[in-house]
CSV table of C-alpha atoms and ligand atoms in Angstrom, one decimal:
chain,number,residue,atom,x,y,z
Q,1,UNK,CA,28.5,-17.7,30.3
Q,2,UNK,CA,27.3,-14.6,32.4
Q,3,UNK,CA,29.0,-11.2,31.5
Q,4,UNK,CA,32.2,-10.2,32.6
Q,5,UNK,CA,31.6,-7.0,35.4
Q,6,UNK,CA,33.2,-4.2,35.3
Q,7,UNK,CA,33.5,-1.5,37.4
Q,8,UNK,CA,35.6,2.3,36.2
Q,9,UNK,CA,36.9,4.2,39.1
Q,10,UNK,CA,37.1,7.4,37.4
Q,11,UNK,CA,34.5,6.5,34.7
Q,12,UNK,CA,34.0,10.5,33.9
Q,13,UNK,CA,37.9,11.5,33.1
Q,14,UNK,CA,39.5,11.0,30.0
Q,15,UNK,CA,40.6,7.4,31.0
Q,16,UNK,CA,37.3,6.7,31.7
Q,17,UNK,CA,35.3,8.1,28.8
Q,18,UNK,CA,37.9,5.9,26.8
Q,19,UNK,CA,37.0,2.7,28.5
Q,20,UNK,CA,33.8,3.3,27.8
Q,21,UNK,CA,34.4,3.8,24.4
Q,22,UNK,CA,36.2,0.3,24.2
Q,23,UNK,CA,33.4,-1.2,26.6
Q,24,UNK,CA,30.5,0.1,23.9
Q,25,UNK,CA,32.7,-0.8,21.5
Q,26,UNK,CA,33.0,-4.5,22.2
Q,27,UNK,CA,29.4,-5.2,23.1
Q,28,UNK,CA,28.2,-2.0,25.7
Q,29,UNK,CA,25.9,-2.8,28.3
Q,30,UNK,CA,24.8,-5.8,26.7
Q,31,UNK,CA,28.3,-7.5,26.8
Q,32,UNK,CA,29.0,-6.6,30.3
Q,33,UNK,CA,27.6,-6.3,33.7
Q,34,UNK,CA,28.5,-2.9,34.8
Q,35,UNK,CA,28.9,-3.1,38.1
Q,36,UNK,CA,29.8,0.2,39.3
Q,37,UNK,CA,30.9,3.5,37.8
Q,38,UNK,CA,32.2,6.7,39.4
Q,39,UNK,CA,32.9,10.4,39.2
Q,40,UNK,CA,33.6,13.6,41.0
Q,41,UNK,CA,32.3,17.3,39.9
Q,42,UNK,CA,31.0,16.0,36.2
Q,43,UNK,CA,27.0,14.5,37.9
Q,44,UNK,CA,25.5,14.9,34.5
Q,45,UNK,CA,28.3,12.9,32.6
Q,46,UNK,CA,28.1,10.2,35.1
Q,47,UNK,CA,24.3,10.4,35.1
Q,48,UNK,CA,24.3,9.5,31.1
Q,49,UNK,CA,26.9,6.7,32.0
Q,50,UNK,CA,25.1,4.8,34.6
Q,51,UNK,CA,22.1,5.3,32.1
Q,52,UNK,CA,23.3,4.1,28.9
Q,53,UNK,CA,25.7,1.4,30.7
Q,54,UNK,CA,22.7,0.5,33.2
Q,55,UNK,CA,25.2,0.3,36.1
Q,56,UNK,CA,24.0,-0.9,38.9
Q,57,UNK,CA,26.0,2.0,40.9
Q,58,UNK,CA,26.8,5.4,40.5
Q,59,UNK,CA,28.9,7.2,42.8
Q,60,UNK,CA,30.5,10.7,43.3
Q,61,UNK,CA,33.7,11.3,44.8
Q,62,UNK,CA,31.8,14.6,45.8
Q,63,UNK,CA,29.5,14.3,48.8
Q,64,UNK,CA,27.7,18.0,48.3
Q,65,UNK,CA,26.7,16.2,45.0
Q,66,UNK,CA,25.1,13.4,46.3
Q,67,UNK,CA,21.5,14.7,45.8
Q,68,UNK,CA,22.2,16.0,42.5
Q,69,UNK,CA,23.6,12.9,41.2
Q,70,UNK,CA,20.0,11.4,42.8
Q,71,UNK,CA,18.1,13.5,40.9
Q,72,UNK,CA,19.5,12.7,37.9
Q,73,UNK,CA,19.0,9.0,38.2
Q,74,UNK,CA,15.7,9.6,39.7
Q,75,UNK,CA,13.0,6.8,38.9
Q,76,UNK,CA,16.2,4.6,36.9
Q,77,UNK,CA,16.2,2.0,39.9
Q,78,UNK,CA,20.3,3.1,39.9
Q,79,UNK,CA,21.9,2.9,42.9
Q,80,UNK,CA,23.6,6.2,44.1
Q,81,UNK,CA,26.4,6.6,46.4
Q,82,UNK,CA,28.7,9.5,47.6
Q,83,UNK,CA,31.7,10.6,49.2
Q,84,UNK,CA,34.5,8.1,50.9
Q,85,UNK,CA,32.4,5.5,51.8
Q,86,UNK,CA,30.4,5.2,47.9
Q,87,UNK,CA,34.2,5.1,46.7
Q,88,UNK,CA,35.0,2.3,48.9
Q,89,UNK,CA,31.3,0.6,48.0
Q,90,UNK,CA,32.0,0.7,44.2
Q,91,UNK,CA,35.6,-0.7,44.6
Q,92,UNK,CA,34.4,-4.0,47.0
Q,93,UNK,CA,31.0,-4.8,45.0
Q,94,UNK,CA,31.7,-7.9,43.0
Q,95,UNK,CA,33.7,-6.6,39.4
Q,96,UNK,CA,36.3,-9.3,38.6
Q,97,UNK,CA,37.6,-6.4,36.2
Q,98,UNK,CA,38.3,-2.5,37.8
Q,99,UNK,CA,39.8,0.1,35.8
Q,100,UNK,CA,41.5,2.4,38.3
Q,101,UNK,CA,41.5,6.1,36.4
Q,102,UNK,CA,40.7,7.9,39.5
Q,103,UNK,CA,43.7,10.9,38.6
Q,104,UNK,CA,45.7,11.0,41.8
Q,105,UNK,CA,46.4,10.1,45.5
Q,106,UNK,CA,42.6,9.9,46.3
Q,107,UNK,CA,42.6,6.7,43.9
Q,108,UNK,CA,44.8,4.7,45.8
Q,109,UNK,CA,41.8,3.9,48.6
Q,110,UNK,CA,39.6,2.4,46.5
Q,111,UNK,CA,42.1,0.6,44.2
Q,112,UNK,CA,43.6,-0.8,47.0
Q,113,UNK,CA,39.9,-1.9,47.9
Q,114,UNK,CA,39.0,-3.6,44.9
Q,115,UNK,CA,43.2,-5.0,44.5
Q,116,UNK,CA,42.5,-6.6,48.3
Q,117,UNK,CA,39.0,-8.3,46.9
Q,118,UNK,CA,40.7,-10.1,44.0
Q,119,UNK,CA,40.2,-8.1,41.4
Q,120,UNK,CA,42.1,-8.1,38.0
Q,121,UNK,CA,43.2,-4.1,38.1
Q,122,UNK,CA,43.5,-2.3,34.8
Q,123,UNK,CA,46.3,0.2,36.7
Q,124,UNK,CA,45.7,3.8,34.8
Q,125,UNK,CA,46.0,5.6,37.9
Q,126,UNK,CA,50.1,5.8,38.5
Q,127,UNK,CA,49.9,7.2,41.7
Q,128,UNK,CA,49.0,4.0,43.7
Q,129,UNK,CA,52.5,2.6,42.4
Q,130,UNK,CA,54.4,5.9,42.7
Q,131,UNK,CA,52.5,6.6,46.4
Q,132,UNK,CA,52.6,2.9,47.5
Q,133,UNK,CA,55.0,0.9,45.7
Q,134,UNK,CA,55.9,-2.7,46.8
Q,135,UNK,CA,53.1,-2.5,48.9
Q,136,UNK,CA,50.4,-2.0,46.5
Q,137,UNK,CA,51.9,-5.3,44.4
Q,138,UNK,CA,52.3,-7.1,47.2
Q,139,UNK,CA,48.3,-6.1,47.9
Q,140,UNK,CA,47.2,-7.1,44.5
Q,141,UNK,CA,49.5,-10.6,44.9
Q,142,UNK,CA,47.3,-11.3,48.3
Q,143,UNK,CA,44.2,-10.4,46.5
Q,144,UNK,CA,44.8,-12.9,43.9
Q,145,UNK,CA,43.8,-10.4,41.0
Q,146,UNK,CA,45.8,-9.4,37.7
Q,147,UNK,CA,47.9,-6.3,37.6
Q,148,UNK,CA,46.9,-4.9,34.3
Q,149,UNK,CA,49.1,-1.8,33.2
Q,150,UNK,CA,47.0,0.9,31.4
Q,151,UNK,CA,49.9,3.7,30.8
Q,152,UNK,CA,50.7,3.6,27.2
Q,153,UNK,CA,54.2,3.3,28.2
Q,154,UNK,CA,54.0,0.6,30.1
Q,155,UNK,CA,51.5,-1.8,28.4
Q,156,UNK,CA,53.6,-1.4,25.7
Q,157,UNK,CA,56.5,-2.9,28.0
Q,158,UNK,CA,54.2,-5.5,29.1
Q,159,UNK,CA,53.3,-6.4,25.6
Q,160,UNK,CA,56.8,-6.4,24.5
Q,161,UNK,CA,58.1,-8.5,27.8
Q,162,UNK,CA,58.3,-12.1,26.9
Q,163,UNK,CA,57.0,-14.1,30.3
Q,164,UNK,CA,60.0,-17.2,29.5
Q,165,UNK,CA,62.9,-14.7,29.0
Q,166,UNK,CA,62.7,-12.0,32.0
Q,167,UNK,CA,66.2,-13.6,32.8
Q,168,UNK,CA,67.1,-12.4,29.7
Q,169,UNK,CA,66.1,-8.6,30.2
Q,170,UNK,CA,68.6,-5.8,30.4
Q,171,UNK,CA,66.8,-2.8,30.6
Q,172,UNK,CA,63.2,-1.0,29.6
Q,173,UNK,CA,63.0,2.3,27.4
Q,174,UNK,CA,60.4,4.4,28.5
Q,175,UNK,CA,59.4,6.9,25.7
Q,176,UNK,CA,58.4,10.3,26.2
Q,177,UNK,CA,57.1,12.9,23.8
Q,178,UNK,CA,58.8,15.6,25.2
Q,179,UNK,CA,55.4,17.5,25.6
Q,180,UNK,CA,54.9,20.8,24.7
Q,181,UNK,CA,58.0,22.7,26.1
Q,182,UNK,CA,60.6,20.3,24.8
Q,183,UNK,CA,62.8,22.7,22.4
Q,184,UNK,CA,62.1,25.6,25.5
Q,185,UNK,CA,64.3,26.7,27.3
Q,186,UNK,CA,63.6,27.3,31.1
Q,187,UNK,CA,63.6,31.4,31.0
Q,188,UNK,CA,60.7,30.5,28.1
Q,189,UNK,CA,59.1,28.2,30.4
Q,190,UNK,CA,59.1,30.0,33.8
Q,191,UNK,CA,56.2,32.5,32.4
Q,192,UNK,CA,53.9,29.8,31.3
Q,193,UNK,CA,50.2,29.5,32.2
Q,194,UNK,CA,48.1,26.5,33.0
Q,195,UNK,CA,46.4,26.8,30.2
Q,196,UNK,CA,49.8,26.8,27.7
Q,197,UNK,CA,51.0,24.1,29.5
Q,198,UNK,CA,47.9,21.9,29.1
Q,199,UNK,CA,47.9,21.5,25.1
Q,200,UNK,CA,49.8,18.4,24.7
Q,201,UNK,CA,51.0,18.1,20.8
Q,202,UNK,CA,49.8,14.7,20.9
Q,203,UNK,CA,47.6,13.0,23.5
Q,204,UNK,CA,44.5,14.6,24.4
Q,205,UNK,CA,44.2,13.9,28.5
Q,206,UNK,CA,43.2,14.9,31.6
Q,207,UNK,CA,44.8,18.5,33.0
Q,208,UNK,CA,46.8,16.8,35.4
Q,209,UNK,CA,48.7,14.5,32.7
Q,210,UNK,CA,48.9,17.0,30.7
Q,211,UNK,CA,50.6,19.3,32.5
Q,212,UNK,CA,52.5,16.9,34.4
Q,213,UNK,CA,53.9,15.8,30.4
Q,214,UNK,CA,54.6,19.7,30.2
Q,215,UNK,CA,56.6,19.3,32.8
Q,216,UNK,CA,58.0,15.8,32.3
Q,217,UNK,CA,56.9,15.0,35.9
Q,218,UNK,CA,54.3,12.5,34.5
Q,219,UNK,CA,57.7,10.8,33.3
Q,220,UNK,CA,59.4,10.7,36.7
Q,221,UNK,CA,56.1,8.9,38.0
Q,222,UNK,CA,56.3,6.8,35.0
Q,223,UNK,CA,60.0,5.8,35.8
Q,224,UNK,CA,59.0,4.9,39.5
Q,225,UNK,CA,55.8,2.8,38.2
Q,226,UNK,CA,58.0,0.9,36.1
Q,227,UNK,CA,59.9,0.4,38.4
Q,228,UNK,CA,57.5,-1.8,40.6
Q,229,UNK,CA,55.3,-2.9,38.1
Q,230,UNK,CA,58.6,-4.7,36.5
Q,231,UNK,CA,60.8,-5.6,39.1
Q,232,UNK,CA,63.6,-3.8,37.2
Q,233,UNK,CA,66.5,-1.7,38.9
Q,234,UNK,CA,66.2,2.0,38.1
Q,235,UNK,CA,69.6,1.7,36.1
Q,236,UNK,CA,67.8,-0.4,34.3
Q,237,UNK,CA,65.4,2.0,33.0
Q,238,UNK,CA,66.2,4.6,30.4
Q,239,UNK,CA,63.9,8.1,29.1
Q,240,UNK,CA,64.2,8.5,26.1
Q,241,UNK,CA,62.5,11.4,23.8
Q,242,UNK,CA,60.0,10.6,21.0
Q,243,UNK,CA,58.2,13.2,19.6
Q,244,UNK,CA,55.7,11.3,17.4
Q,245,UNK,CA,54.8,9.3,20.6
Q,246,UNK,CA,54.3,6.2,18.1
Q,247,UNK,CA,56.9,4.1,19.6
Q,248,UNK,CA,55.4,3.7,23.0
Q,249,UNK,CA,58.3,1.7,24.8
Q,250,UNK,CA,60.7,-0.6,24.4
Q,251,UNK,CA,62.5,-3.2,26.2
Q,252,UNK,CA,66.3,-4.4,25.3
Q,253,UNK,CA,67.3,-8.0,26.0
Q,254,UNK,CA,70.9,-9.2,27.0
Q,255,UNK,CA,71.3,-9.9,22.9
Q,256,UNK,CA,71.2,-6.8,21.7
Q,257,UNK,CA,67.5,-7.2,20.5
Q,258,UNK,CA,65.0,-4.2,21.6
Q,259,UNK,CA,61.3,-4.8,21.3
Q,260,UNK,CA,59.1,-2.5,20.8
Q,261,UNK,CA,55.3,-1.8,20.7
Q,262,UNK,CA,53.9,0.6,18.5
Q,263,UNK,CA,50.8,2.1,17.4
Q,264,UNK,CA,48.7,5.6,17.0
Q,265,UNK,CA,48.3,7.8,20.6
Q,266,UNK,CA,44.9,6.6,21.0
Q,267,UNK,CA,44.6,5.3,25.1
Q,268,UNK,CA,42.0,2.9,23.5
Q,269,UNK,CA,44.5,0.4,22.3
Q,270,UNK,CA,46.6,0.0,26.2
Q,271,UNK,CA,42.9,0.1,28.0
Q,272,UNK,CA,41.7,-3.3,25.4
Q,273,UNK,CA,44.2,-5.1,26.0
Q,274,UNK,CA,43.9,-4.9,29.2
Q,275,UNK,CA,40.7,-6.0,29.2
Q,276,UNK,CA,40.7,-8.8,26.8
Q,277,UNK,CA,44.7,-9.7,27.9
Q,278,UNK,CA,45.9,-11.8,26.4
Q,279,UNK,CA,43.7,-11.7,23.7
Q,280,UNK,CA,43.4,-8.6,21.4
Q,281,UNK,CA,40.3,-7.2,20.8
Q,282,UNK,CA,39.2,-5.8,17.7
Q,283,UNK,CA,39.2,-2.0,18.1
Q,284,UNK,CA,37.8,0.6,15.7
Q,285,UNK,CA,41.3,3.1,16.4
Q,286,UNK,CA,43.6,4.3,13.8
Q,287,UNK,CA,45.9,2.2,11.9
Q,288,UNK,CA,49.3,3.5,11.7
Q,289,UNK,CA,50.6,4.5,8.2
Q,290,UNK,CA,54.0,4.4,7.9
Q,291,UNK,CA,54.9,6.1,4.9
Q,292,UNK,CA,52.6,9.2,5.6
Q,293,UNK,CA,54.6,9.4,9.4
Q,294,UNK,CA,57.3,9.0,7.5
Q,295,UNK,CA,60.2,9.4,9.8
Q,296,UNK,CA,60.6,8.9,13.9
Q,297,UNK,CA,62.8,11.1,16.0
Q,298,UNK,CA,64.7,10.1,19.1
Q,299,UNK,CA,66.4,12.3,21.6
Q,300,UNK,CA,67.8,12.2,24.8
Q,301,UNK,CA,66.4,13.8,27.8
Q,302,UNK,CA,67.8,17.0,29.3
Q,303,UNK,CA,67.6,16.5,32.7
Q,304,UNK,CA,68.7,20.4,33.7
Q,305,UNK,CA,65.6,21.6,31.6
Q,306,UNK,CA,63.5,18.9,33.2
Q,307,UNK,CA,64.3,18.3,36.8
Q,308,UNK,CA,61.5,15.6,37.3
Q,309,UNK,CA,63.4,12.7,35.6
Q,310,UNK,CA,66.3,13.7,38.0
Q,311,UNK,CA,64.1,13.8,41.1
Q,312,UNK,CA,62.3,10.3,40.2
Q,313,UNK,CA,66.3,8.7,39.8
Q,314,UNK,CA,66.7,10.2,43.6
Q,315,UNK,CA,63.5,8.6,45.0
Q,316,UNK,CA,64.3,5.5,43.3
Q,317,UNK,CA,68.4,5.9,44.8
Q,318,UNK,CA,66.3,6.8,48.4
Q,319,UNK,CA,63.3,4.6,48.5
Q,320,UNK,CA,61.3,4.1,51.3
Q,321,UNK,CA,58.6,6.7,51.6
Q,322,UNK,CA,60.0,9.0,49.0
Q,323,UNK,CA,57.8,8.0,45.9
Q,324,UNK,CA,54.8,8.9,47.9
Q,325,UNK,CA,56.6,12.1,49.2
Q,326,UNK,CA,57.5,13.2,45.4
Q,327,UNK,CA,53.9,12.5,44.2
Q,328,UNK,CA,52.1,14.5,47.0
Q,329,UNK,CA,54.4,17.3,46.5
Q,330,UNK,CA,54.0,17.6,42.9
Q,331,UNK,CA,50.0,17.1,43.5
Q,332,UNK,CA,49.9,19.9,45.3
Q,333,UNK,CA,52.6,22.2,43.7
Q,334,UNK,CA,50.6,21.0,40.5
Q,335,UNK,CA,47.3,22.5,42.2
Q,336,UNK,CA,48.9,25.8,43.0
Q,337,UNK,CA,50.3,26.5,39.3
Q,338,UNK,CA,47.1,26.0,37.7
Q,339,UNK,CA,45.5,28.3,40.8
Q,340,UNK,CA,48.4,30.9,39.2
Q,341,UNK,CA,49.7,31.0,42.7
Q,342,UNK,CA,52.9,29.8,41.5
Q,343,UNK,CA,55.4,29.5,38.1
Q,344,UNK,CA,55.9,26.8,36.2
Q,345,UNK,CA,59.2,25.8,37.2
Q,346,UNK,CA,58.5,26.3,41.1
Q,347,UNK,CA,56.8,22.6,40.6
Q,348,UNK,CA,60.3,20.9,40.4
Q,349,UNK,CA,61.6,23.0,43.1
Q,350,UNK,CA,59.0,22.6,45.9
Q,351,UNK,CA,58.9,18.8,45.0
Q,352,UNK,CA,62.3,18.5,45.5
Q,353,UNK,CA,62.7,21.0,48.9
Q,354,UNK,CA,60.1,18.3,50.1
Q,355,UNK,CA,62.2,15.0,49.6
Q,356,UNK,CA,65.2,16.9,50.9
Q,357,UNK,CA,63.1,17.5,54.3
Q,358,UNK,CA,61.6,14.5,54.5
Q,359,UNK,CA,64.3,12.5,53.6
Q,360,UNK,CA,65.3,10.3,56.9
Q,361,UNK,CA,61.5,9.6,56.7
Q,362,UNK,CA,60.7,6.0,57.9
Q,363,UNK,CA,59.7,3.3,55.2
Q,364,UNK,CA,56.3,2.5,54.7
Q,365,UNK,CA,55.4,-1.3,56.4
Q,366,UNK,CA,51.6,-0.5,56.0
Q,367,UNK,CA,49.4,1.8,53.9
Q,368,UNK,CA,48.9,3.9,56.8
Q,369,UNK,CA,52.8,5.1,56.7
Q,370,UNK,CA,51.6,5.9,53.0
Q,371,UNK,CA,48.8,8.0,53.4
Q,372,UNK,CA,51.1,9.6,56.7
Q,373,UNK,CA,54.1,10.5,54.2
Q,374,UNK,CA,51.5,11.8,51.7
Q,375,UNK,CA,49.8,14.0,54.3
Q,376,UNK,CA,53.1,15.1,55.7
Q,377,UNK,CA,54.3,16.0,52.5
Q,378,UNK,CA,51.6,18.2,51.3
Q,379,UNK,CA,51.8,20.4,54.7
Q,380,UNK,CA,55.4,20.8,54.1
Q,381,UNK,CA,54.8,21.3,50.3
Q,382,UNK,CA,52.0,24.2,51.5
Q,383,UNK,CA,54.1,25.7,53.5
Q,384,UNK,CA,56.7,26.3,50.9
Q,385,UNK,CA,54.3,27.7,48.7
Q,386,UNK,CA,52.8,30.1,51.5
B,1,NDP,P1,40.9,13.2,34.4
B,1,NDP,O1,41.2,14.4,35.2
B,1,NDP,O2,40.4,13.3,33.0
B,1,NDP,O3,39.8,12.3,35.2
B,1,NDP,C1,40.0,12.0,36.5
B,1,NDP,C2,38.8,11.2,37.1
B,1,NDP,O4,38.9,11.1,38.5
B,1,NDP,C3,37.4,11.8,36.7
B,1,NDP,O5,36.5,10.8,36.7
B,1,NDP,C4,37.2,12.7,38.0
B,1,NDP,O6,35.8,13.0,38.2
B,1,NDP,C5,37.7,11.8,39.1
B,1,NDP,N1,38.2,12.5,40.2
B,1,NDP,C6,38.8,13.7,40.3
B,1,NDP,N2,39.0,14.0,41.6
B,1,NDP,C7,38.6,13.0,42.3
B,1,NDP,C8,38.6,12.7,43.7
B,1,NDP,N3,39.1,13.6,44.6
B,1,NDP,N4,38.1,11.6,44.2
B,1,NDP,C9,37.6,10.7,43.3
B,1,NDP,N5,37.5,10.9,42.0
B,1,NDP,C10,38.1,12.0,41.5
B,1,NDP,O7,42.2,12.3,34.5
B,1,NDP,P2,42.8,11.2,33.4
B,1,NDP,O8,41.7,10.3,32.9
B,1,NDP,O9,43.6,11.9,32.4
B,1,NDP,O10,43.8,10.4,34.3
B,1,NDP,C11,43.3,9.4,35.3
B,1,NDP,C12,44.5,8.6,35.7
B,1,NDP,O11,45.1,7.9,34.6
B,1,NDP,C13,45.7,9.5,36.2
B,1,NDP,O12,46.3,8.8,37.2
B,1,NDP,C14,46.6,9.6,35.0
B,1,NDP,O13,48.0,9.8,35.4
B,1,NDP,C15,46.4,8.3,34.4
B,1,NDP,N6,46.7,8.2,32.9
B,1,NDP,C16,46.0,9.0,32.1
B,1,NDP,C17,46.2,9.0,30.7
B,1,NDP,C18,45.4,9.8,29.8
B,1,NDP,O14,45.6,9.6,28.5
B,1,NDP,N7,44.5,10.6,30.2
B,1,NDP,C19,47.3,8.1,30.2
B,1,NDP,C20,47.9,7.3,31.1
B,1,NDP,C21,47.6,7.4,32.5
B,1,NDP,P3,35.1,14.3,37.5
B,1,NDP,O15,35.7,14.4,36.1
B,1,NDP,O16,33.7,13.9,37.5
B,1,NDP,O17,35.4,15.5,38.3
């Protein structure tokens, strides 16, 4: 049998270096036929990638980096692409696998590329479900691929979903760890930097997630994620606070029964199975030990401290265009609190003055009306900010 190809959209972020990991861990280049891999800013990471993975294609996001990235793969017989169009090369070439940890909006092109071609996506990259919804499903559907959820949260529902009883389902429990601010209050939290908000207490991530967990945002775009990937009604999904971030979601059935999946916060474990689904593979992460964590804490969420879950319920009550709306206000509200430009708490509010204008917004019938509500709302969304 020839080996499986793979291409990582996103290969340099901490998704990325994590399927890598799980890649090298279950045979490296070797094992699989790496088809493509791509960055942005980080040439010299993704230079030792394609090398050790012998990719056939290495591509930056970046086009100014294009002859760097060259140089480093000088005389490697490595392909090198840049920009747009090396995005959109890396997701059509031939993987029958694509992890899609591209970190926001600017994934959604080339996942919806390689979801179009057939491909089974391994879905770490939120935004093309928050941004494009029923749409990007329906995409992947037509395509023919697998949709392959990477969150933790929500491979943990898919793990704990049995196929036979969706009749049965009553509603899903997304966990969240609360982040770093979770026992603040919001005069503690308006002063915060980037850099305090970053340092998650358990998950070591990208900036984005990070902060985005700081601010419980990453849970709002969880909630609207869920909400497509599941074809559940948002009453039917619940937040619920877990500190330890060892119970990574649950679902409840019209018995009574909840299932859960559990296991250490290592990404490695979501981004395996969703390679090997439905077979597990045989990971090197760390085993849980129950009697040294002892106990597990549950809370619920305060929604007045953390206006994101509030503003996900009111794009799901809304829909049409206002998951993409939310997400490209946030993105860019996001961008001007780490730039300093603007508090911590100003995030909720600009995302929320946006979905208020933009409400009577029409749905989106094609991507296009996507990436039109996007741009619209990061004008609007710069304008507040000044
Ligand atoms: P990172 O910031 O660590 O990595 C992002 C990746 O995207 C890097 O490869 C980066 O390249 C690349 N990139 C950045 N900007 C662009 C751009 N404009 N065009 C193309 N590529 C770009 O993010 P994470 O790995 O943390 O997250 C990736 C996605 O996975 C996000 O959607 C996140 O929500 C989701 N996710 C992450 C989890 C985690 O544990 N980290 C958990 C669950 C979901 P470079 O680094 O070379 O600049």
């Amino acid at each position: 049998m020839s080996p499986r190809k793979i291409t990582v959209l996103g290969a340099t972020g901490s998704i990325g270096v994590n399927t890598l990991d799980v890649l090298s861990q279950l045979g490296g280049p070797d094992a699989f036929d790496i088809v493509a891999l791509t960055g942005n800013g980080n040439i010299d990471l993704l230079a030792r990638q394609a090398k050790t993975f012998r990719a056939d294609l290495a591509v930056t996001a970046d086009e100014a980096r294009y002859q760097d990235l060259k140089d480093a793969l000088a005389g490697t017989g490595i392909e090198v692409a840049a920009g747009r169009s090396g995005l959109a090369e890396a997701a059509e070439r031939d993987a029958g696998w694509v992890m899609a940890a591209i970190v926001g909006t600017a994934g959604l092109a080339p996942t919806l590329a390689a979801a179009r071609r057939g491909a089974d996506i391994a879905l770490a990259n939120k935004e093309c479900l928050v941004s494009a919804g029923d749409l990007f499903v329906d995409a992947v559907a037509a395509g023919g691929g697998r949709l392959l959820p990477v969150d933790s949260e929500h491979s943990a529902i898919f793990q704990a979903l049995e196929d036979d009883q969706r009749h049965a389902l009553e509603r899903i429990i997304l966990t969240a760890s609360g982040g770093p601010f979770r026992t603040w209050t919001r005069e503690q939290m308006a002063g915060v930097t980037a850099d305090i908000a970053r340092a998650h207490p358990n998950w070591s991530m990208g900036l984005k997630i990070s902060i985005g967990s700081a601010s419980m945002f990453n849970k709002a775009l969880e909630m609207i994620e869920a909400k497509h990937l599941f074809n559940v009604t948002p009453e039917q999904i619940e937040v619920l606070v877990h500190p330890q971030s060892i119970v990574h979601s649950m679902v409840g059935y019209t018995d009574g029964s909840v299932l859960a999946q559990l296991g250490a916060p290592d990404m490695r474990t979501a981004i395996g199975y969703a390679l090997t689904y439905p077979a597990r593979p045989k990971l090197d992460v760390e085993r849980l030990d129950f009697a040294r964590i002892a106990r597990l804490d549950f809370e619920a969420p305060d929604e007045t401290r953390f206006p994101a879950l509030r503003l996900a319920r009111t794009a799901l009550a809304r829909g049409g265009v206002q998951g993409a709306v939310m997400n490209a206000a946030e993105e860019t509200a996001f961008e001007a609190f780490v730039a300093g430009r603007i508090g911590f708490l100003e995030m909720a509010d600009i995302a929320e003055a946006v979905m208020e204008d933009m409400t009577g917004w029409p749905a989106a019938r094609v991507t296009q009306d996507v990436f039109a509500a996007d741009e619209e709302a990061r004008r609007l969304a710069r304008q507040r900010i000044g």
